[in-house]
Coordinates of C-alpha atoms and ligand atoms in Angstrom, one line a residue:
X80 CA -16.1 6.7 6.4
X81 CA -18.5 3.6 5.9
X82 CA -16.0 1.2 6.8
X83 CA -15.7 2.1 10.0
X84 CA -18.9 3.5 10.9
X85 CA -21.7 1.7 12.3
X86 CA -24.9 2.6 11.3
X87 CA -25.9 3.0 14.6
X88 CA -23.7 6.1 15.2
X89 CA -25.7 7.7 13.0
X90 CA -28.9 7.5 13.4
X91 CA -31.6 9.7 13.0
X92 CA -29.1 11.6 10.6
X93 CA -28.9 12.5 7.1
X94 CA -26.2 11.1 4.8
X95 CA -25.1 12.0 1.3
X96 CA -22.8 9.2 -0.4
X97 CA -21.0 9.5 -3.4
X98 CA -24.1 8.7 -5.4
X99 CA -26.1 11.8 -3.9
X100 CA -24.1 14.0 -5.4
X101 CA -25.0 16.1 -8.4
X102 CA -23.9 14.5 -11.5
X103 CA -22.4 16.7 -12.9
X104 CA -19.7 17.8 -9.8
X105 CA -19.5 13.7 -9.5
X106 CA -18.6 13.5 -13.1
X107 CA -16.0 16.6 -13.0
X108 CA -14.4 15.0 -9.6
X109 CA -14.0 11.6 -11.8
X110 CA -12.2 13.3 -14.3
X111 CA -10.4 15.2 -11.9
X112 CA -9.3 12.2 -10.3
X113 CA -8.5 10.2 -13.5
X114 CA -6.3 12.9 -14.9
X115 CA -4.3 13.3 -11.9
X116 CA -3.8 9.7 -11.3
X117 CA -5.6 10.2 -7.9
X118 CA -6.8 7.0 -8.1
X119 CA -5.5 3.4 -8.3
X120 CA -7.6 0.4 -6.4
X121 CA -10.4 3.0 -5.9
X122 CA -11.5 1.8 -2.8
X123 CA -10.3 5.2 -0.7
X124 CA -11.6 7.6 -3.5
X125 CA -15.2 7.6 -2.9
X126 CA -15.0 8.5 0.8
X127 CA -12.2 10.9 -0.8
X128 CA -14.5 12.8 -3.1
X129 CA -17.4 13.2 -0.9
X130 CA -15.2 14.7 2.0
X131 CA -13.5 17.2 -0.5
X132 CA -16.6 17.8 -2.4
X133 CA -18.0 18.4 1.5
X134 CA -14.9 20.9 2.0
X135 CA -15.7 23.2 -1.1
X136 CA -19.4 23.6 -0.1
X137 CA -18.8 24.3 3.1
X138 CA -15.3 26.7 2.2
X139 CA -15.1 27.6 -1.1
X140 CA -11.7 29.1 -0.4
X141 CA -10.4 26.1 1.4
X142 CA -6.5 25.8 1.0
X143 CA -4.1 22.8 0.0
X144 CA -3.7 22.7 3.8
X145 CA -7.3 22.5 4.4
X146 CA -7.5 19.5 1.6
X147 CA -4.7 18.3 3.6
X148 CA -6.5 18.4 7.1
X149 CA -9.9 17.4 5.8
X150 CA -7.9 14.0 4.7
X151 CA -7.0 12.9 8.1
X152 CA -9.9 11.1 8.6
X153 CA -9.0 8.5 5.4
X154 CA -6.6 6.6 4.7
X155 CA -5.5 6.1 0.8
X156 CA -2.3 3.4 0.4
X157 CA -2.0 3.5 -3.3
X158 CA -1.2 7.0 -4.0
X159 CA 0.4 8.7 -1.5
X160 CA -1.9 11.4 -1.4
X161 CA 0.1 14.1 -4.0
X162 CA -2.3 13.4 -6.6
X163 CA -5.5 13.3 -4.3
X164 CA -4.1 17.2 -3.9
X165 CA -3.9 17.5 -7.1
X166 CA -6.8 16.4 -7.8
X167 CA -8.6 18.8 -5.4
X168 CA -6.8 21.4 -7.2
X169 CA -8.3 21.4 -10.3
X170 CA -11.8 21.3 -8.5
X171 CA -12.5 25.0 -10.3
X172 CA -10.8 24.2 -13.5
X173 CA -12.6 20.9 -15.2
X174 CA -9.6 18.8 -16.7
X175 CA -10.5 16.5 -19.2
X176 CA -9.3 13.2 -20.5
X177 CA -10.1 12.9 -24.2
X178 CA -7.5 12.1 -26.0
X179 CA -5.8 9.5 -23.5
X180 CA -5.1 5.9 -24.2
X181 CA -6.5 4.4 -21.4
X182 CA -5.6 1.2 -22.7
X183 CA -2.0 2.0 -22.7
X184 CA -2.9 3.6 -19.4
X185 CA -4.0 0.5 -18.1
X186 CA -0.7 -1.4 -19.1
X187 CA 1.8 0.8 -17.7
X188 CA -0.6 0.0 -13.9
X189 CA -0.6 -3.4 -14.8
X190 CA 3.6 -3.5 -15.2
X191 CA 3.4 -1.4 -12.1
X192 CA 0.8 -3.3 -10.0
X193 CA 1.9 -6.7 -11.1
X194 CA -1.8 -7.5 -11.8
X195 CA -4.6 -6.5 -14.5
X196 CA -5.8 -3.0 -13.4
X197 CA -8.6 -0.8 -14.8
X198 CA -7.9 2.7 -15.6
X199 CA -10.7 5.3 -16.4
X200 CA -12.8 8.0 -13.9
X201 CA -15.0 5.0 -13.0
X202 CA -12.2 3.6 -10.5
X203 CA -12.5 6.6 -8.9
X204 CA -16.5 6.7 -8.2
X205 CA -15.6 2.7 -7.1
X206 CA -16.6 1.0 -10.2
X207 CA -13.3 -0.7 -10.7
X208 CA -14.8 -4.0 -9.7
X209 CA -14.2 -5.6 -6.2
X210 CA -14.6 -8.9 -5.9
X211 CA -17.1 -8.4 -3.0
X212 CA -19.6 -5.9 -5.2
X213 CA -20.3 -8.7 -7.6
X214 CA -21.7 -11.4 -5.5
X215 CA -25.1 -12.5 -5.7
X216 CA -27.6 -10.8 -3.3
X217 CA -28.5 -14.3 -1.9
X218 CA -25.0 -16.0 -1.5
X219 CA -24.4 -17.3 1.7
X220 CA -21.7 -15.3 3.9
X221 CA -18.2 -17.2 5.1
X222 CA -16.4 -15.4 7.4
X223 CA -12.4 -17.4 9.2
X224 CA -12.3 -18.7 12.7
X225 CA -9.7 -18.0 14.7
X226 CA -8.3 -21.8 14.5
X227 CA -8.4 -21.7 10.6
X228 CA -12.2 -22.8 10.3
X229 CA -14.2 -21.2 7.7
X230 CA -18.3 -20.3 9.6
X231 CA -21.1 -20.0 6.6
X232 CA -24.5 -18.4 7.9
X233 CA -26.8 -16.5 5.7
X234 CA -25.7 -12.7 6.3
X235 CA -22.5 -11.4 7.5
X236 CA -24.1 -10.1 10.8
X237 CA -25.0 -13.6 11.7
X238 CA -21.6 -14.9 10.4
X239 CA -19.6 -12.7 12.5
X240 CA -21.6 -13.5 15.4
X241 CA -21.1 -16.9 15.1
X242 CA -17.2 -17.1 14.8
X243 CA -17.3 -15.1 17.9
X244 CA -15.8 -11.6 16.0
X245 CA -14.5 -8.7 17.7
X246 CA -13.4 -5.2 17.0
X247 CA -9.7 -4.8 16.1
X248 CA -8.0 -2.9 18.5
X249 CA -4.7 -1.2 18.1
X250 CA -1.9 -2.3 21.0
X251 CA 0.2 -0.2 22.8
X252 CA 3.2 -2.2 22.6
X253 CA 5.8 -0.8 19.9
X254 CA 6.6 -2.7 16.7
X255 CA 10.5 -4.0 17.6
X256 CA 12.4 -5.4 14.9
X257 CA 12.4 -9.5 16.3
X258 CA 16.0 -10.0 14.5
X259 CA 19.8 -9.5 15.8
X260 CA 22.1 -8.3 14.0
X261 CA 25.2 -10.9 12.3
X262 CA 28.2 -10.4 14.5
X263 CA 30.6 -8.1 12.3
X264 CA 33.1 -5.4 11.2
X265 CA 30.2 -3.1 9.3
X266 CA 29.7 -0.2 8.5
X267 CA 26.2 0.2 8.3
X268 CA 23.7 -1.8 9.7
X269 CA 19.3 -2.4 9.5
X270 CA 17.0 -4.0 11.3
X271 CA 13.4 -3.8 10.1
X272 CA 10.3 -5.0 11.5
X273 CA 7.0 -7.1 9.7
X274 CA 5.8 -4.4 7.9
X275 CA 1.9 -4.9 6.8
X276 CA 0.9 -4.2 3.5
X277 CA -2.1 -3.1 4.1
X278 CA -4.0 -2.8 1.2
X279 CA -7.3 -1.2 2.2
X280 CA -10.2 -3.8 0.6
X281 CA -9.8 -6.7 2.1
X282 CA -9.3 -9.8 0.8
X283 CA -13.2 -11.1 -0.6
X284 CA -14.4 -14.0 -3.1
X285 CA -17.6 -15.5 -4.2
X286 CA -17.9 -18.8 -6.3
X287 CA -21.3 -20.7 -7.1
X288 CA -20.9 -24.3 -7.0
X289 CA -18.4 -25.6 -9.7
X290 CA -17.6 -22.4 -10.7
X291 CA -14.6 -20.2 -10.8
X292 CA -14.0 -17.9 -7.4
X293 CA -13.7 -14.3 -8.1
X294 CA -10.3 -12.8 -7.9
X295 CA -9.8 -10.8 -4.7
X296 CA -6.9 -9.1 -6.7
X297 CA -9.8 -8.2 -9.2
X298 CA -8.9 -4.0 -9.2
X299 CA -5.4 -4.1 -7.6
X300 CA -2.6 -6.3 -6.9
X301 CA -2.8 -5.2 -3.2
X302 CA 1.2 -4.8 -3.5
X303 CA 2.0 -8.9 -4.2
X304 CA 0.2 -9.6 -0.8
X305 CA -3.3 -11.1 -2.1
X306 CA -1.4 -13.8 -4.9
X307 CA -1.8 -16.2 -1.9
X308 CA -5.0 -15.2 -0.4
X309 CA -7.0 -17.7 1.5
X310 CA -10.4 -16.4 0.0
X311 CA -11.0 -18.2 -3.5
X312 CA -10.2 -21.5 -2.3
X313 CA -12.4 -21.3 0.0
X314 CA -15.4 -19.8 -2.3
X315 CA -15.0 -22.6 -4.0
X316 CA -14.8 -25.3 -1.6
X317 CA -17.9 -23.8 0.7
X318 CA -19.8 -22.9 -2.5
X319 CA -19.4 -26.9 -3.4
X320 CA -20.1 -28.0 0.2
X321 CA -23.4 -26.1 0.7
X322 CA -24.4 -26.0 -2.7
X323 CA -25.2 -22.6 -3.2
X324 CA -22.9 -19.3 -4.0
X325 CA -21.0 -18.2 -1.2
X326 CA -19.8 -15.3 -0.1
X327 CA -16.2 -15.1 1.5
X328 CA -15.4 -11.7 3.5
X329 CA -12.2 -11.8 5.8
X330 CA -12.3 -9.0 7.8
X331 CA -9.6 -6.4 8.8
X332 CA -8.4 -8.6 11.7
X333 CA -8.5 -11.6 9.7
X334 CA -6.1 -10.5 7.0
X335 CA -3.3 -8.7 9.8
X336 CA -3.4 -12.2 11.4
X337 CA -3.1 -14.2 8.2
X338 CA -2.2 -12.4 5.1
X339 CA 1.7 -12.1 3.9
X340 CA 3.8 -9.3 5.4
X341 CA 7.0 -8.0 4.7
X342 CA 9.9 -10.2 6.2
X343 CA 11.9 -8.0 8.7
X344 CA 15.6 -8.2 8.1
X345 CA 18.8 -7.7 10.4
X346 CA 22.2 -7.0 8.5
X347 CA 25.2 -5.4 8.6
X348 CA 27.0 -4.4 4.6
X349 CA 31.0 -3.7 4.9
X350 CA 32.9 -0.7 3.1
X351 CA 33.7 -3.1 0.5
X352 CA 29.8 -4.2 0.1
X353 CA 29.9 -7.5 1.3
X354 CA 27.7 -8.4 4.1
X355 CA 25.1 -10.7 5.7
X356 CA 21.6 -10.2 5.4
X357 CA 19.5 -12.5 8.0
X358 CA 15.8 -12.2 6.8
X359 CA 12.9 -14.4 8.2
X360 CA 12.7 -17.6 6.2
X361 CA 10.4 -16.8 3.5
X362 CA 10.1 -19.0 -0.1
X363 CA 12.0 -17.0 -2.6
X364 CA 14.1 -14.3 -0.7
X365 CA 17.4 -15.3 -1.2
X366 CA 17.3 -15.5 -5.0
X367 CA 15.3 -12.3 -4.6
X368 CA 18.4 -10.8 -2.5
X369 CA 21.2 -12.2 -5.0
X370 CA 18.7 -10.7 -8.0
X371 CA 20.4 -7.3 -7.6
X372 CA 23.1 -8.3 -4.5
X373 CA 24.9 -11.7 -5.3
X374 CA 28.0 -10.5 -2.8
X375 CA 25.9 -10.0 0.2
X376 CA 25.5 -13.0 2.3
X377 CA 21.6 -14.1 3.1
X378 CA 20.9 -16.1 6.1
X379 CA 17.2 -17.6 6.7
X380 CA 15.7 -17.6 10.2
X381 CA 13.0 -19.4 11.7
X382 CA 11.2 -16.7 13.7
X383 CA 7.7 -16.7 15.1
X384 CA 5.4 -14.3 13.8
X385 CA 2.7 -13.4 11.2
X386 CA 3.1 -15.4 7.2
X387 CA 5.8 -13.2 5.3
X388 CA 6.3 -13.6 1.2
X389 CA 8.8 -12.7 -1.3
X390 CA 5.8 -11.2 -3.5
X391 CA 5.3 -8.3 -1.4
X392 CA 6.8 -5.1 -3.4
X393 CA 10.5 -5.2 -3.6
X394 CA 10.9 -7.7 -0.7
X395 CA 14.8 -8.6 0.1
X396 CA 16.0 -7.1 -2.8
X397 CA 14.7 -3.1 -2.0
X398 CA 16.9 -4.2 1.6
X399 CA 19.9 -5.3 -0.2
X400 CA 19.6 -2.8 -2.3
X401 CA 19.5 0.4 0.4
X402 CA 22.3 -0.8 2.2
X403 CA 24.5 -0.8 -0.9
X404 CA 23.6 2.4 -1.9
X405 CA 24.0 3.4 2.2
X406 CA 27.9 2.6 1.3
X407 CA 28.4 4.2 -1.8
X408 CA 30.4 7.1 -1.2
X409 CA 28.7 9.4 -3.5
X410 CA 25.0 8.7 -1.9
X411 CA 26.5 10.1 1.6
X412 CA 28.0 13.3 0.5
X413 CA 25.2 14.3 -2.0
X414 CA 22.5 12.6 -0.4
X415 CA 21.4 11.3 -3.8
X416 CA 20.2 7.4 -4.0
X417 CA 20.5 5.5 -7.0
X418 CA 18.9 2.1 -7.5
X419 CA 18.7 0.0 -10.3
X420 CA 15.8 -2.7 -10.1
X421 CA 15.8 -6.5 -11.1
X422 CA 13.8 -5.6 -14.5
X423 CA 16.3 -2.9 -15.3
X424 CA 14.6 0.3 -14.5
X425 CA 17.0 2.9 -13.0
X426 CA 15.5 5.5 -10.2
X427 CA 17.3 8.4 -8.0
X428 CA 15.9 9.8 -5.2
X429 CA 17.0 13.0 -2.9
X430 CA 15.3 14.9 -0.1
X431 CA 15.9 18.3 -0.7
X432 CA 14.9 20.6 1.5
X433 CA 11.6 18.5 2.5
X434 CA 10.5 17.2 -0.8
X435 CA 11.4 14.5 -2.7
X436 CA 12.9 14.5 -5.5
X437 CA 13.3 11.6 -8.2
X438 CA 13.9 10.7 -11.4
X439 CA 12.8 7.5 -13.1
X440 CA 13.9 5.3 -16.3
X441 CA 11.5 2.5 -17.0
X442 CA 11.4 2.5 -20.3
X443 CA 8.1 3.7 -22.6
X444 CA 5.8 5.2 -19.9
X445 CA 2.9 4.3 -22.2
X446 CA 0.9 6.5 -20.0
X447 CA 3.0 9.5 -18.1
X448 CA -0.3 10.3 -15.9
X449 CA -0.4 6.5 -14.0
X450 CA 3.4 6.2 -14.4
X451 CA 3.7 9.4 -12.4
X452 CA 1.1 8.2 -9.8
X453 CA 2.5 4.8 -9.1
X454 CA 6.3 6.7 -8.4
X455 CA 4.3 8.8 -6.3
X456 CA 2.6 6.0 -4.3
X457 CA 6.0 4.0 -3.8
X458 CA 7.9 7.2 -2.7
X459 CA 4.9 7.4 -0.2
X460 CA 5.1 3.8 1.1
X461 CA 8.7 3.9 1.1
X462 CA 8.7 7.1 3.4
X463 CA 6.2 5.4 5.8
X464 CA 8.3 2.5 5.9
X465 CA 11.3 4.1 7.2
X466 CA 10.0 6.4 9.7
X467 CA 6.9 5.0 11.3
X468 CA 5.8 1.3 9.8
X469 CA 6.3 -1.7 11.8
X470 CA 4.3 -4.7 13.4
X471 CA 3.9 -5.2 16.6
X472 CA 4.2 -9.0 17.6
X473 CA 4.6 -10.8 20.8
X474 CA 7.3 -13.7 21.6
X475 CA 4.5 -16.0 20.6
X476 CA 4.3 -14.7 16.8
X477 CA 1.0 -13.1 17.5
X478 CA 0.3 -9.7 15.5
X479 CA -1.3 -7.2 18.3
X480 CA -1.3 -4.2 15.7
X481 CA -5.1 -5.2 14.0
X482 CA -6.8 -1.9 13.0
X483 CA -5.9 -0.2 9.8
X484 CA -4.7 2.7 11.8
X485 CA -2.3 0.8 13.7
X486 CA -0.1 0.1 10.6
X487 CA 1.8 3.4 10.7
X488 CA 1.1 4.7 7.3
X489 CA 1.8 8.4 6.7
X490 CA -1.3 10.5 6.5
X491 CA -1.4 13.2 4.1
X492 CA -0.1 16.0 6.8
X493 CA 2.8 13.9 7.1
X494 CA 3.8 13.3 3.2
X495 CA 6.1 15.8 2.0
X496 CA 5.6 16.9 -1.5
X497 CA 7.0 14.6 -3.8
X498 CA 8.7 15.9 -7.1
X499 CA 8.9 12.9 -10.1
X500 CA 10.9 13.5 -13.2
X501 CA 9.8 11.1 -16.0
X502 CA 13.4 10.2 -18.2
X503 CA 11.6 8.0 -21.0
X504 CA 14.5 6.4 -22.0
X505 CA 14.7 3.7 -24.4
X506 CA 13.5 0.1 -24.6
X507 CA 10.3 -1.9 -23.6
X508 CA 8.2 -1.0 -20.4
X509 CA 9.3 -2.0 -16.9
X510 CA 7.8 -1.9 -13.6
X511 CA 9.6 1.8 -12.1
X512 CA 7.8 2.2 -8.8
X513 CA 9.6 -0.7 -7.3
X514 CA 12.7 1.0 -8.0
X515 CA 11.4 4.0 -6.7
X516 CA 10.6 2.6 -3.6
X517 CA 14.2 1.7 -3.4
X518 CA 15.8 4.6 -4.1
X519 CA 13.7 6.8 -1.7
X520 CA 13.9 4.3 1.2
X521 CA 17.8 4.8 0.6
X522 CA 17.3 8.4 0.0
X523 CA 15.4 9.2 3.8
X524 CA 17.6 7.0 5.4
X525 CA 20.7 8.7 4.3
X526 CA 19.0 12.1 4.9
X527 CA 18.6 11.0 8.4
X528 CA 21.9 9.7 9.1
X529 CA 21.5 6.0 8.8
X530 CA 19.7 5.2 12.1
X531 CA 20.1 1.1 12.4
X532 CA 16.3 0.3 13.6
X533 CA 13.2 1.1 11.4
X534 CA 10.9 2.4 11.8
X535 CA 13.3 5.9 12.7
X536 CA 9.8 7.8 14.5
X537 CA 12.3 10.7 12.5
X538 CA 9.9 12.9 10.0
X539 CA 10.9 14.7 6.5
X540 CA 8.2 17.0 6.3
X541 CA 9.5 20.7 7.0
X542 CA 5.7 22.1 7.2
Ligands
FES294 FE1 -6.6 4.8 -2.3 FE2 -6.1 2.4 -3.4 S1 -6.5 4.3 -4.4 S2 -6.3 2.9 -1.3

């Protein structure tokens, strides 16, 4: 895993990256990726398809389990690792993907992303193109301070150095949700902690002077947490103050501290649905709440702790939404969540004997293969949300949880499989994963009895 290896660790060694593979096998992984949807941002799948490519040389028999072992060591957010099994399935029987509108493809991940996204086996071999891959070799490097300060140096190294950077470390204090509840009758309540979204790259820009800064949301929208991102502005303001192109790289620690999390929430929902939900003041949540939950109550708190936004996937409204369907009679005797989303789309979601099960209306898929692979990645996220994601933060506001590790995202031993039913339905394309998200949050938390503090530290998996 380059990204966390230094190249002192290995030393004297020899290494074969994604390029030192045959062709051939590179090109058939590609595929393999791209026709299971294995692939969405592209930044986990390189590392990906050299460790399973590394597993089939070295055990040509190697299980799902194995697959599912050997991936412990990476992390994908994106796809919730289904498809990356998939994938490694069809390692002995070559899949193509002639035939396939990958334009179309590409605008079903754009409705689902909320930003442009490229679709093709080139995303997978990390060709979708970062931000960071297409500065100039001799731009100057920018790398935050921790008082909000931007240092510029000539290499990263020297950058780093000079704004004093250390390592990330994970804390040993536990995320707690930093919210009480409404004083109430209910009958169910939740309290939720900052959850991180923790898009694997990192925010990254580069501008020349008077130009336009790269996107950093250039090959994924990073789940609504990069539309603010501190890195273009400052491309373009450095790249004007030292005349030259700059390079802007914020670094794992650097986006925990300052990138937009998901507000954590305290409320309580009545038999009858009505209910107050207290949510850290963030621009935009309340009408997000009252977008699918005009009845319940929303009450804005001034709480110390990292930036949150109302752009990060489903925010307020997924919250409003569980709790309803928490209440609904049906949802607690059959377990079965249903969830209609702000742009229309209907999901349900159940967890039947450890896999998830759901079934999606979002209109035209346009393309079933990416469509399938974003309801895949939500049910994933939403999973991890419930049982084991949370922030920890101290009394001051400061986030202690700063490696990607620390985030609590479910590895691939811990995801159950995950069973999508496409209903086509009528009507333009919407954005379903959103509303798959929804519905499975709802669906593990009624499976589990309701427990009022997230994360529940309670599993699904019966494997
Ligand atoms: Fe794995 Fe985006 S495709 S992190």
């Amino acid at each position: 895993m380059a990204c966390v290896t230094p190249a002192r660790r290995v030393k004297g060694r020899s290494i074969t990256t994604l390029d030192g593979i045959d062709p051939a096998a590179r090109e058939r992984w590609a595929d393999a990726f791209c026709a299971t949807g294995a692939s969405q941002c592209g930044f986990c799948t390189p590392g990906i398809i050299v460790r399973l490519h590394g597993l089939a040389a070295k055990k040509p028999d190697a299980s799902i389990a194995d697959a599912e072992r050997a991936l412990q060591a990476h992390l994908c957010r994106c796809t919730g690792w289904r498809t990356i099994l998939d994938a490694w399935e069809h390692r002995e029987q070559p899949v193509t993907i002639d035939g396939r509108d990958l334009d179309a493809a590409a605008r079903r991940a754009e409705i689902e992303g909320r930003i442009p996204q490229a679709v093709g086996p080139h995303v997978a071999l990390g060709a979708g193109g970062f931000a960071d891959d297409t500065a100039p070799a001799d731009a100057l490097v920018a790398v935050p301070t921790a008082d909000g300060d931007w240092v510029v140096a000539e290499s990263l190294g020297e950058a780093r150095q000079a704004a004093g950077k250390v390592q990330g470390r994970r804390t040993t204090v536990d995320a707690e949700p930093p919210l009480e509840l409404p004083d109430g009758d209910w009958a169910v309540t939740l309290r939720t902690s900052w959850v991180e979204p923790a898009y694997l790259e990192t925010d990254a820009s580069w501008c020349r002077p008077g130009g336009e800064p790269a996107s950093p949301l250039a090959n994924g929208g990073a789940f609504g947490a990069k539309v603010d991102s501190i890195a273009p502005g400052a491309a373009r303001r450095l790249a004007d103050e030292h005349d030259r192109a700059v390079r802007v790289v914020v670094s794992r620690e650097d986006a925990v501290r300052s990138g937009a999390k998901r507000p954590p929430v305290a409320a309580g929902i009545r038999a009858d649905g009505t209910g107050v939900i207290r949510v850290a003041r963030t621009p935009g949540i309340v009408d997000a709440i009252h977008a699918v939950a005009p009845e319940l109550e929303v009450e804005e708190v001034s709480v110390a702790g990292p930036p949150t936004s109302a752009a990060i996937r489903a925010a307020g409204w997924a919250e409003a939404a569980i709790l309803r369907a928490a209440i609904t009679g049906e949802a607690t005797i059959t377990g079965e969540a249903t969830i209609t989303g702000p742009d229309g789309s209907r999901a349900t979601a159940t967890v039947d004997d450890g896999t998830i099960k759901i079934r999606v209306s979002c209109g035209d898929p346009l393309d079933e293969v990416v469509l399938h692979s974003y309801c895949v990645g939500a049910a994933h996220m939403a999973l991890s949300w419930v049982t084991s994601e949370g922030l920890a933060v101290d009394d001051a506001g400061a986030v202690h949880d700063l490696t990607i590790r620390s985030f609590g995202v479910l590895r691939a031993v811990d995801t159950p499989p995950i069973e999508i039913e496409l209903d086509p339905g009528p009507g333009p394309p919407v954005n379903g994963s959103d509303t798959v998200f929804a519905a499975v949050a709802a669906a593990v938390w009624i499976h589990q009895g309701l427990p009022p503090v997230w994360p529940t530290g309670q599993t699904v998996r019966t494997n």
